[in-house]
Amino acid sequence: ILSMTLVEHVVCKFKEQEFDTVSATVSVELPKSLYVRHRSMQVLLKTSSFGLAASDTTELKDVIKFMVGQKLHTELAVHSDADSDMRIEIGFCHPGSDGDHQFLVERQGTSIKTKTFRKRGVYHTTGDSRSAILNDINACSDEEFASLFACPPPPVELPATVGTLSLKRASIYIGGRYLKLQRDISQTPFFVGERRITDLSVADVVGEPIKALVRCDSYNLVGSGREDADVRMLGEGRPFYLECTNPRTARIKPEQLLAIENQLLQERSPVQVRRLQMIRPEDTSIIKEGEEHKTKQYCALVWMSSSLSEDAIARINDIGKAGILLQQKTPIRVLHRRAPLARAKRLLSLELTPLSGRFYKLRVESEAGTYIKEFIHGDLGRTVPSLADMAGVTADIIELDVENVSLDFPPTAVAASGNEN
C-alpha cells in the first residue's frame, strides 16, 4: 500500500481529469485485514525483546495522505486542505487477505453481526465494517487474540491494489432566467414510460453548453415553478439555477457565461437565457422560499361559446379589479401525479379584452401555484369561480403565455467566493 507506484497511479488519474482546483483533501479506506494484522504485530512485539511495544505508531492512513499530498503539491501545486471542496477518495483492496477477520465473526461473544444479500447477481456482506472489526479486536485480550490468529500474521503473495478511486468536487451553481419563445418545449426532458414527449427541453438547451464549459458529470435544472410544455415563457424570463455535479472547471468568468447567452441569441434558439451568473449554494434557497410569495402575470387567448356583451365584459373586469379568491381542486389533467387537494388561490387582477368573433384576450395576475387553464374553463366544476361561470358561457383556452414571474433572482453581483478552491 505504501508503494509509490500506487501513489503515482492516484496522481495520474487526478491529472487526467484536469481539475482547476488549488487544494484537495484525501480520504483513505484500507483493507479490513490491515486492522487484524496491525493487532497481530502489536501482540508479537509485546512478547518479543524488541522493546517496541510501547512506541506510538503513525496511522497508515496519515502516511498515505501525506504521500499523495506531497506528490500533488510537487507536480500540480495542489495543497492539502481538510476544508477543500475537492475530495480524493482512495479505496485499497487485497483479495488475498480479505478473510483475515473471519475468526472475529465466529468468535464466541462477537458483536459483529453479518448479513449476506444478493444484488444484481452479486453477493454482498454487510455488518463487518471497519468500526465493527476494531470494536471486536479491542475486546480481545492479547492471549485470546494470539490463540485465534497467527502472530506474526501469515505472509501474502500479491500486493494490494487501488480498488476504488473517486475524484469528487462540490457542486457549483449557476443562476439565471430563461425565456421559452416557442411552444411544445418542456422545462426538463419529458417522458411517459420510455417515450419522450417533447423533442426539446429548457434543461437541454441551457444545460449542455454550461456542462461543456464547466466539464461536470451531470447537471440538474431547478426552476421557480414551471410552465406547461405548450405555454411560452416571455418577459424577463423564469428564474432558475443549474446545479453542476463534480465540475472540473469551477472558476468561471462572467464573460464566459455571457458568451453562452450570446450564442443562443445568435443561433435564434427557441430558448434564451439572461443574467447567467455564478451563485452561492445558499442562494438556491431563494427559489424554494419564493414559491409561496411570488406572483405571476399571464396572457391567454380564450374562446367563448357565445359573444359577450360590453356590459358583461365590463362586469367581469370590475370583479377582476377587486381580486378573486378561487377554490381549486387538483386538476384532472395532473391527478395521476399530484395529491387530490383543494387549495385557495387569489387572482390579484384580471382584464378581459374582445378580439374578433368569440375570441378574447385575458390578462391575469395571480399567486404562484394558480392553475390558470382551469380557472378559464372551470375543469368540470373543480375550480370555483371560473371565467366560464362569470361569463355564463362555455369557455376554453387556446394559447397561454407567462409574461412575468415577480421574483428577484438571481441575486445581483453575487461574489462566488465559495468556488475558488
Short mmCIF file of C-alpha atoms in Angstrom, two decimals:
data_model
loop_
_atom_site.label_atom_id
_atom_site.label_comp_id
_atom_site.label_asym_id
_atom_site.label_seq_id
_atom_site.Cartn_x
_atom_site.Cartn_y
_atom_site.Cartn_z
CA ILE A 1 0.00 0.00 0.00
CA LEU A 2 2.92 2.33 0.65
CA SER A 3 4.29 1.72 -2.83
CA MET A 4 4.97 4.92 -4.75
CA THR A 5 3.50 3.14 -7.77
CA LEU A 6 0.06 3.33 -6.20
CA VAL A 7 0.57 6.97 -5.23
CA GLU A 8 1.60 7.82 -8.79
CA HIS A 9 -1.48 5.98 -10.08
CA VAL A 10 -3.72 8.23 -7.97
CA VAL A 11 -1.95 11.43 -9.04
CA CYS A 12 -2.01 10.35 -12.69
CA LYS A 13 -5.78 9.86 -12.58
CA PHE A 14 -6.14 13.27 -10.94
CA LYS A 15 -4.04 14.84 -13.69
CA GLU A 16 -6.18 13.27 -16.41
CA GLN A 17 -9.32 14.95 -15.07
CA GLU A 18 -7.68 18.42 -15.18
CA PHE A 19 -9.45 19.89 -12.17
CA ASP A 20 -8.70 23.59 -11.81
CA THR A 21 -8.53 23.35 -8.02
CA VAL A 22 -5.67 24.64 -5.86
CA SER A 23 -6.45 22.37 -2.91
CA ALA A 24 -7.73 18.90 -2.12
CA THR A 25 -8.46 16.64 0.82
CA VAL A 26 -7.57 12.96 0.70
CA SER A 27 -9.76 10.22 2.19
CA VAL A 28 -8.44 6.66 2.51
CA GLU A 29 -10.19 3.32 3.03
CA LEU A 30 -7.90 0.42 3.91
CA PRO A 31 -8.45 -3.34 3.60
CA LYS A 32 -10.10 -4.73 6.74
CA SER A 33 -7.30 -7.24 7.11
CA LEU A 34 -4.86 -4.45 7.96
CA TYR A 35 -6.52 -3.83 11.31
CA VAL A 36 -6.25 -7.50 12.20
CA ARG A 37 -2.60 -7.65 11.08
CA HIS A 38 -1.75 -4.47 12.96
CA ARG A 39 -3.03 -6.00 16.18
CA SER A 40 -1.14 -9.19 15.37
CA MET A 41 2.14 -7.26 15.17
CA GLN A 42 1.35 -5.43 18.42
CA VAL A 43 0.84 -8.73 20.23
CA LEU A 44 4.05 -10.10 18.72
CA LEU A 45 6.10 -7.09 19.82
CA LYS A 46 4.74 -7.28 23.37
CA THR A 47 6.08 -10.81 23.68
CA SER A 48 9.40 -10.09 21.99
CA SER A 49 12.60 -8.47 23.13
CA PHE A 50 12.48 -5.71 20.51
CA GLY A 51 11.27 -3.13 23.02
CA LEU A 52 8.89 -1.51 20.54
CA ALA A 53 5.57 -2.44 22.10
CA ALA A 54 5.09 0.86 23.92
CA SER A 55 6.07 3.06 20.97
CA ASP A 56 3.44 5.22 19.32
CA THR A 57 2.62 4.28 15.77
CA THR A 58 1.60 6.55 12.93
CA GLU A 59 -1.74 5.76 11.35
CA LEU A 60 -1.22 4.21 7.92
CA LYS A 61 -3.97 6.44 6.53
CA ASP A 62 -1.99 9.52 7.58
CA VAL A 63 1.11 8.23 5.83
CA ILE A 64 -0.81 7.65 2.59
CA LYS A 65 -2.44 11.07 2.79
CA PHE A 66 0.98 12.64 3.27
CA MET A 67 2.49 10.77 0.32
CA VAL A 68 -0.36 11.64 -2.03
CA GLY A 69 -0.45 15.23 -0.77
CA GLN A 70 3.28 15.71 -1.33
CA LYS A 71 3.02 14.33 -4.87
CA LEU A 72 0.07 16.59 -5.70
CA HIS A 73 1.88 19.62 -4.32
CA THR A 74 5.12 18.85 -6.14
CA GLU A 75 3.61 18.11 -9.53
CA LEU A 76 0.44 20.21 -9.62
CA ALA A 77 0.86 22.85 -6.87
CA VAL A 78 -2.27 21.46 -5.20
CA HIS A 79 -2.03 21.72 -1.43
CA SER A 80 -3.77 19.62 1.21
CA ASP A 81 -6.74 21.23 2.91
CA ALA A 82 -9.30 19.39 5.03
CA ASP A 83 -11.89 22.07 4.14
CA SER A 84 -11.35 21.88 0.39
CA ASP A 85 -14.32 21.36 -1.92
CA MET A 86 -12.18 18.80 -3.81
CA ARG A 87 -12.11 15.31 -2.33
CA ILE A 88 -9.93 12.39 -3.39
CA GLU A 89 -11.27 9.08 -2.06
CA ILE A 90 -8.93 6.10 -2.33
CA GLY A 91 -10.07 2.58 -1.55
CA PHE A 92 -7.34 -0.06 -1.30
CA CYS A 93 -8.17 -3.74 -1.61
CA HIS A 94 -6.31 -7.01 -1.08
CA PRO A 95 -8.33 -10.09 -2.07
CA GLY A 96 -5.64 -12.42 -0.72
CA SER A 97 -6.33 -11.41 2.90
CA ASP A 98 -9.95 -10.28 2.82
CA GLY A 99 -10.95 -13.23 5.01
CA ASP A 100 -8.48 -12.47 7.81
CA HIS A 101 -11.19 -11.08 10.08
CA GLN A 102 -13.48 -14.09 9.75
CA PHE A 103 -12.33 -15.51 13.09
CA LEU A 104 -13.79 -12.41 14.76
CA VAL A 105 -17.19 -13.11 13.22
CA GLU A 106 -17.07 -16.69 14.51
CA ARG A 107 -15.61 -15.78 17.91
CA GLN A 108 -17.79 -16.53 20.91
CA GLY A 109 -19.41 -13.36 22.20
CA THR A 110 -18.71 -11.43 18.99
CA SER A 111 -20.53 -8.16 18.41
CA ILE A 112 -20.17 -8.47 14.63
CA LYS A 113 -23.47 -9.43 13.01
CA THR A 114 -23.01 -10.03 9.30
CA LYS A 115 -25.69 -10.31 6.69
CA THR A 116 -25.25 -11.56 3.13
CA PHE A 117 -27.59 -10.48 0.34
CA ARG A 118 -27.69 -10.69 -3.42
CA LYS A 119 -27.96 -7.59 -5.58
CA ARG A 120 -27.88 -7.74 -9.36
CA GLY A 121 -26.38 -11.17 -9.31
CA VAL A 122 -23.54 -10.23 -6.94
CA TYR A 123 -23.36 -11.34 -3.30
CA HIS A 124 -22.60 -8.63 -0.72
CA THR A 125 -21.88 -8.88 3.00
CA THR A 126 -22.69 -6.13 5.48
CA GLY A 127 -22.12 -5.76 9.19
CA ASP A 128 -18.35 -6.28 9.18
CA SER A 129 -17.45 -2.60 8.86
CA ARG A 130 -14.14 -1.10 9.95
CA SER A 131 -15.64 0.16 13.22
CA ALA A 132 -17.26 -3.22 13.97
CA ILE A 133 -13.98 -5.05 13.38
CA LEU A 134 -11.99 -2.59 15.51
CA ASN A 135 -14.51 -2.90 18.34
CA ASP A 136 -14.16 -6.68 18.38
CA ILE A 137 -10.38 -6.56 18.09
CA ASN A 138 -10.20 -4.22 21.09
CA ALA A 139 -12.48 -6.54 23.03
CA CYS A 140 -9.93 -9.38 22.65
CA SER A 141 -7.16 -9.78 25.19
CA ASP A 142 -3.67 -10.40 23.82
CA GLU A 143 -3.89 -14.02 24.88
CA GLU A 144 -7.26 -14.58 23.21
CA PHE A 145 -6.14 -12.84 20.04
CA ALA A 146 -2.94 -14.91 19.86
CA SER A 147 -4.99 -18.08 20.23
CA LEU A 148 -7.24 -17.14 17.32
CA PHE A 149 -4.87 -15.55 14.83
CA ALA A 150 -1.22 -16.05 13.87
CA CYS A 151 1.37 -13.72 15.40
CA PRO A 152 3.18 -12.65 13.24
CA PRO A 153 0.47 -12.62 10.56
CA PRO A 154 0.80 -15.07 7.66
CA PRO A 155 2.69 -13.77 4.60
CA VAL A 156 0.86 -12.64 1.46
CA GLU A 157 1.81 -13.41 -2.13
CA LEU A 158 0.24 -10.49 -4.01
CA PRO A 159 0.42 -6.73 -3.34
CA ALA A 160 -2.55 -4.51 -2.58
CA THR A 161 -4.18 -2.52 -5.36
CA VAL A 162 -6.26 0.63 -5.66
CA GLY A 163 -9.74 -0.87 -5.82
CA THR A 164 -11.72 2.35 -6.00
CA LEU A 165 -10.65 5.89 -6.79
CA SER A 166 -13.20 8.66 -6.63
CA LEU A 167 -12.45 12.26 -7.51
CA LYS A 168 -15.31 14.39 -6.25
CA ARG A 169 -15.75 18.11 -6.20
CA ALA A 170 -18.58 20.05 -4.57
CA SER A 171 -21.30 21.15 -6.96
CA ILE A 172 -21.31 24.66 -8.35
CA TYR A 173 -24.48 26.62 -9.08
CA ILE A 174 -25.28 28.90 -11.98
CA GLY A 175 -28.40 31.05 -11.80
CA GLY A 176 -30.29 32.98 -14.43
CA ARG A 177 -33.65 33.50 -16.10
CA TYR A 178 -34.85 31.63 -19.17
CA LEU A 179 -37.29 32.59 -21.90
CA LYS A 180 -39.20 29.97 -23.88
CA LEU A 181 -40.21 31.56 -27.17
CA GLN A 182 -41.94 28.55 -28.73
CA ARG A 183 -44.48 26.05 -27.52
CA ASP A 184 -44.05 22.28 -27.10
CA ILE A 185 -40.84 22.70 -25.13
CA SER A 186 -40.77 21.22 -21.63
CA GLN A 187 -38.71 22.60 -18.78
CA THR A 188 -36.87 19.29 -18.28
CA PRO A 189 -36.88 16.18 -20.51
CA PHE A 190 -40.47 14.88 -20.51
CA PHE A 191 -41.02 11.14 -20.72
CA VAL A 192 -44.03 8.89 -20.40
CA GLY A 193 -42.60 5.45 -19.80
CA GLU A 194 -39.77 5.08 -22.30
CA ARG A 195 -41.26 7.53 -24.81
CA ARG A 196 -40.07 11.12 -24.89
CA ILE A 197 -43.00 13.51 -25.36
CA THR A 198 -41.21 16.75 -26.30
CA ASP A 199 -38.20 16.85 -28.60
CA LEU A 200 -36.62 19.75 -26.74
CA SER A 201 -36.36 20.95 -23.16
CA VAL A 202 -35.05 24.10 -21.50
CA ALA A 203 -32.64 21.94 -19.49
CA ASP A 204 -31.15 20.53 -22.71
CA VAL A 205 -30.65 23.92 -24.35
CA VAL A 206 -29.22 25.66 -21.29
CA GLY A 207 -27.51 22.73 -19.60
CA GLU A 208 -25.42 21.33 -22.43
CA PRO A 209 -23.28 24.43 -23.18
CA ILE A 210 -22.79 25.01 -19.44
CA LYS A 211 -21.84 21.35 -18.98
CA ALA A 212 -19.23 21.73 -21.73
CA LEU A 213 -17.89 24.88 -20.06
CA VAL A 214 -17.54 23.53 -16.50
CA ARG A 215 -16.89 19.91 -17.57
CA CYS A 216 -19.22 18.41 -14.98
CA ASP A 217 -20.53 14.86 -14.69
CA SER A 218 -24.17 15.93 -14.83
CA TYR A 219 -26.49 18.86 -14.21
CA ASN A 220 -29.93 19.48 -12.77
CA LEU A 221 -32.12 22.45 -13.67
CA VAL A 222 -34.37 23.79 -10.90
CA GLY A 223 -36.89 26.44 -11.88
CA SER A 224 -39.05 28.75 -9.83
CA GLY A 225 -42.13 26.75 -10.73
CA ARG A 226 -42.68 25.51 -14.25
CA GLU A 227 -44.97 26.28 -17.13
CA ASP A 228 -46.62 23.53 -19.19
CA ALA A 229 -44.82 22.42 -22.34
CA ASP A 230 -47.42 24.22 -24.52
CA VAL A 231 -47.01 27.52 -22.64
CA ARG A 232 -44.46 30.17 -23.61
CA MET A 233 -42.32 31.96 -21.02
CA LEU A 234 -41.84 35.61 -22.04
CA GLY A 235 -41.00 38.94 -20.38
CA GLU A 236 -37.86 38.84 -18.25
CA GLY A 237 -37.96 35.07 -18.09
CA ARG A 238 -38.39 32.48 -15.35
CA PRO A 239 -35.79 32.32 -12.53
CA PHE A 240 -33.79 29.09 -12.43
CA TYR A 241 -30.50 27.65 -11.33
CA LEU A 242 -28.40 24.83 -12.66
CA GLU A 243 -26.59 22.51 -10.24
CA CYS A 244 -23.41 21.20 -11.88
CA THR A 245 -22.19 17.98 -10.27
CA ASN A 246 -18.46 17.34 -9.92
CA PRO A 247 -17.20 20.19 -12.15
CA ARG A 248 -13.61 20.04 -13.39
CA THR A 249 -13.65 23.78 -14.06
CA ALA A 250 -15.21 25.79 -11.24
CA ARG A 251 -13.61 29.18 -11.70
CA ILE A 252 -15.89 30.67 -14.34
CA LYS A 253 -15.58 34.23 -15.62
CA PRO A 254 -18.71 36.36 -16.21
CA GLU A 255 -17.75 36.83 -19.86
CA GLN A 256 -17.82 33.05 -20.40
CA LEU A 257 -21.43 32.89 -19.25
CA LEU A 258 -22.28 35.97 -21.30
CA ALA A 259 -20.87 34.14 -24.34
CA ILE A 260 -23.42 31.35 -23.82
CA GLU A 261 -26.24 33.93 -23.68
CA ASN A 262 -24.99 35.50 -26.91
CA GLN A 263 -24.51 32.14 -28.60
CA LEU A 264 -28.17 31.18 -28.02
CA LEU A 265 -29.22 34.62 -29.24
CA GLN A 266 -27.17 34.38 -32.44
CA GLU A 267 -28.48 30.86 -33.11
CA ARG A 268 -32.04 32.17 -32.66
CA SER A 269 -32.67 29.38 -30.23
CA PRO A 270 -36.29 29.00 -29.05
CA VAL A 271 -34.85 29.08 -25.53
CA GLN A 272 -32.96 32.19 -24.43
CA VAL A 273 -31.19 32.94 -21.14
CA ARG A 274 -30.48 36.17 -19.29
CA ARG A 275 -28.43 37.22 -16.26
CA LEU A 276 -26.40 33.99 -16.17
CA GLN A 277 -24.05 34.13 -13.19
CA MET A 278 -22.34 32.02 -10.59
CA ILE A 279 -24.32 31.91 -7.35
CA ARG A 280 -23.57 30.59 -3.87
CA PRO A 281 -25.18 27.35 -2.68
CA GLU A 282 -27.19 29.25 -0.07
CA ASP A 283 -28.69 31.48 -2.77
CA THR A 284 -30.56 28.49 -4.23
CA SER A 285 -32.97 28.69 -1.28
CA ILE A 286 -34.44 31.85 -2.82
CA ILE A 287 -36.06 29.71 -5.49
CA LYS A 288 -37.79 27.48 -2.95
CA GLU A 289 -38.70 30.24 -0.50
CA GLY A 290 -40.10 32.36 -3.31
CA GLU A 291 -42.66 29.68 -4.22
CA GLU A 292 -45.07 30.94 -1.57
CA HIS A 293 -44.66 34.68 -2.18
CA LYS A 294 -44.09 35.37 -5.86
CA THR A 295 -46.81 36.42 -8.28
CA LYS A 296 -47.13 35.68 -11.99
CA GLN A 297 -48.67 37.54 -14.89
CA TYR A 298 -50.30 35.65 -17.75
CA CYS A 299 -51.79 36.43 -21.13
CA ALA A 300 -54.26 33.96 -22.65
CA LEU A 301 -56.16 33.62 -25.91
CA VAL A 302 -59.66 32.49 -24.92
CA TRP A 303 -62.59 31.16 -26.93
CA MET A 304 -66.19 31.65 -25.72
CA SER A 305 -69.18 29.64 -26.94
CA SER A 306 -71.11 32.92 -27.31
CA SER A 307 -70.02 36.52 -27.79
CA LEU A 308 -70.16 38.63 -24.67
CA SER A 309 -71.86 42.00 -24.43
CA GLU A 310 -69.92 45.11 -23.44
CA ASP A 311 -71.78 45.13 -20.14
CA ALA A 312 -70.78 41.52 -19.42
CA ILE A 313 -67.13 42.27 -20.18
CA ALA A 314 -67.22 45.40 -18.00
CA ARG A 315 -68.79 43.42 -15.14
CA ILE A 316 -66.10 40.73 -15.35
CA ASN A 317 -63.34 43.37 -15.41
CA ASP A 318 -64.81 45.15 -12.39
CA ILE A 319 -64.76 41.88 -10.47
CA GLY A 320 -61.17 41.34 -11.63
CA LYS A 321 -60.03 44.74 -10.35
CA ALA A 322 -61.12 43.80 -6.83
CA GLY A 323 -59.35 40.44 -6.90
CA ILE A 324 -60.93 36.99 -6.89
CA LEU A 325 -60.50 34.21 -4.36
CA LEU A 326 -60.53 30.80 -6.08
CA GLN A 327 -61.10 27.35 -4.66
CA GLN A 328 -59.20 24.92 -6.84
CA LYS A 329 -59.14 21.17 -6.59
CA THR A 330 -56.19 19.38 -8.15
CA PRO A 331 -56.87 19.47 -11.93
CA ILE A 332 -58.00 16.30 -13.62
CA ARG A 333 -55.05 16.50 -16.01
CA VAL A 334 -52.50 16.15 -13.18
CA LEU A 335 -54.40 13.89 -10.77
CA HIS A 336 -52.27 10.94 -11.85
CA ARG A 337 -49.16 12.57 -10.34
CA ARG A 338 -50.39 15.01 -7.68
CA ALA A 339 -52.38 14.54 -4.49
CA PRO A 340 -56.13 15.33 -4.69
CA LEU A 341 -56.21 18.52 -2.63
CA ALA A 342 -58.29 21.68 -2.52
CA ARG A 343 -56.35 24.95 -2.50
CA ALA A 344 -57.38 28.56 -2.07
CA LYS A 345 -55.65 30.82 -4.60
CA ARG A 346 -56.08 34.51 -5.30
CA LEU A 347 -56.26 36.31 -8.62
CA LEU A 348 -54.86 39.77 -7.94
CA SER A 349 -56.16 41.31 -11.15
CA LEU A 350 -58.00 40.32 -14.33
CA GLU A 351 -58.68 42.11 -17.61
CA LEU A 352 -60.72 40.68 -20.48
CA THR A 353 -60.47 42.32 -23.93
CA PRO A 354 -62.53 41.32 -27.02
CA LEU A 355 -60.61 40.46 -30.18
CA SER A 356 -62.76 39.22 -33.05
CA GLY A 357 -65.76 36.95 -33.13
CA ARG A 358 -65.82 34.82 -29.99
CA PHE A 359 -62.11 35.23 -29.23
CA TYR A 360 -60.83 37.27 -26.27
CA LYS A 361 -57.55 38.25 -24.71
CA LEU A 362 -57.31 37.63 -20.98
CA ARG A 363 -54.62 39.16 -18.78
CA VAL A 364 -54.30 37.80 -15.24
CA GLU A 365 -52.01 38.37 -12.27
CA SER A 366 -52.17 35.60 -9.71
CA GLU A 367 -50.48 33.99 -6.76
CA ALA A 368 -47.95 31.27 -7.52
CA GLY A 369 -49.48 27.84 -7.93
CA THR A 370 -52.73 29.01 -9.51
CA TYR A 371 -53.99 26.80 -12.34
CA ILE A 372 -54.86 29.38 -15.00
CA LYS A 373 -56.16 26.95 -17.62
CA GLU A 374 -58.61 25.52 -15.11
CA PHE A 375 -59.70 29.00 -14.00
CA ILE A 376 -60.73 29.71 -17.59
CA HIS A 377 -62.79 26.59 -18.36
CA GLY A 378 -63.66 25.50 -14.80
CA ASP A 379 -62.32 21.95 -15.01
CA LEU A 380 -65.82 20.39 -14.70
CA GLY A 381 -66.55 22.46 -11.62
CA ARG A 382 -63.27 21.75 -9.86
CA THR A 383 -62.29 25.46 -9.96
CA VAL A 384 -64.81 27.89 -8.47
CA PRO A 385 -65.43 30.54 -9.65
CA SER A 386 -64.19 30.20 -13.22
CA LEU A 387 -64.18 32.64 -16.12
CA ALA A 388 -66.80 30.45 -17.77
CA ASP A 389 -69.02 30.80 -14.68
CA MET A 390 -68.53 34.56 -14.58
CA ALA A 391 -69.36 34.89 -18.31
CA GLY A 392 -72.27 32.42 -18.21
CA VAL A 393 -70.94 30.58 -21.28
CA THR A 394 -68.62 27.73 -22.12
CA ALA A 395 -65.01 28.93 -22.27
CA ASP A 396 -61.80 27.29 -23.38
CA ILE A 397 -58.18 28.29 -23.62
CA ILE A 398 -56.42 28.36 -27.00
CA GLU A 399 -52.98 29.68 -26.01
CA LEU A 400 -51.29 30.75 -22.80
CA ASP A 401 -48.16 32.80 -22.13
CA VAL A 402 -46.40 33.64 -18.87
CA GLU A 403 -45.37 37.29 -19.11
CA ASN A 404 -43.69 37.82 -15.76
CA VAL A 405 -42.52 35.98 -12.65
CA SER A 406 -42.02 38.50 -9.85
CA LEU A 407 -39.04 37.01 -8.05
CA ASP A 408 -35.75 38.91 -7.69
CA PHE A 409 -33.39 36.19 -8.83
CA PRO A 410 -30.56 35.64 -9.43
CA PRO A 411 -29.08 37.96 -6.79
CA THR A 412 -27.28 40.93 -8.28
CA ALA A 413 -23.46 40.78 -8.42
CA VAL A 414 -23.03 37.62 -6.37
CA ALA A 415 -19.42 37.07 -5.37
CA ALA A 416 -18.90 33.34 -5.86
CA SER A 417 -16.17 33.22 -3.26
CA GLY A 418 -17.01 29.67 -2.28
CA ASN A 419 -15.98 28.36 -5.69
CA GLU A 420 -12.34 29.40 -5.75
CA ASN A 421 -10.80 26.22 -4.37
#
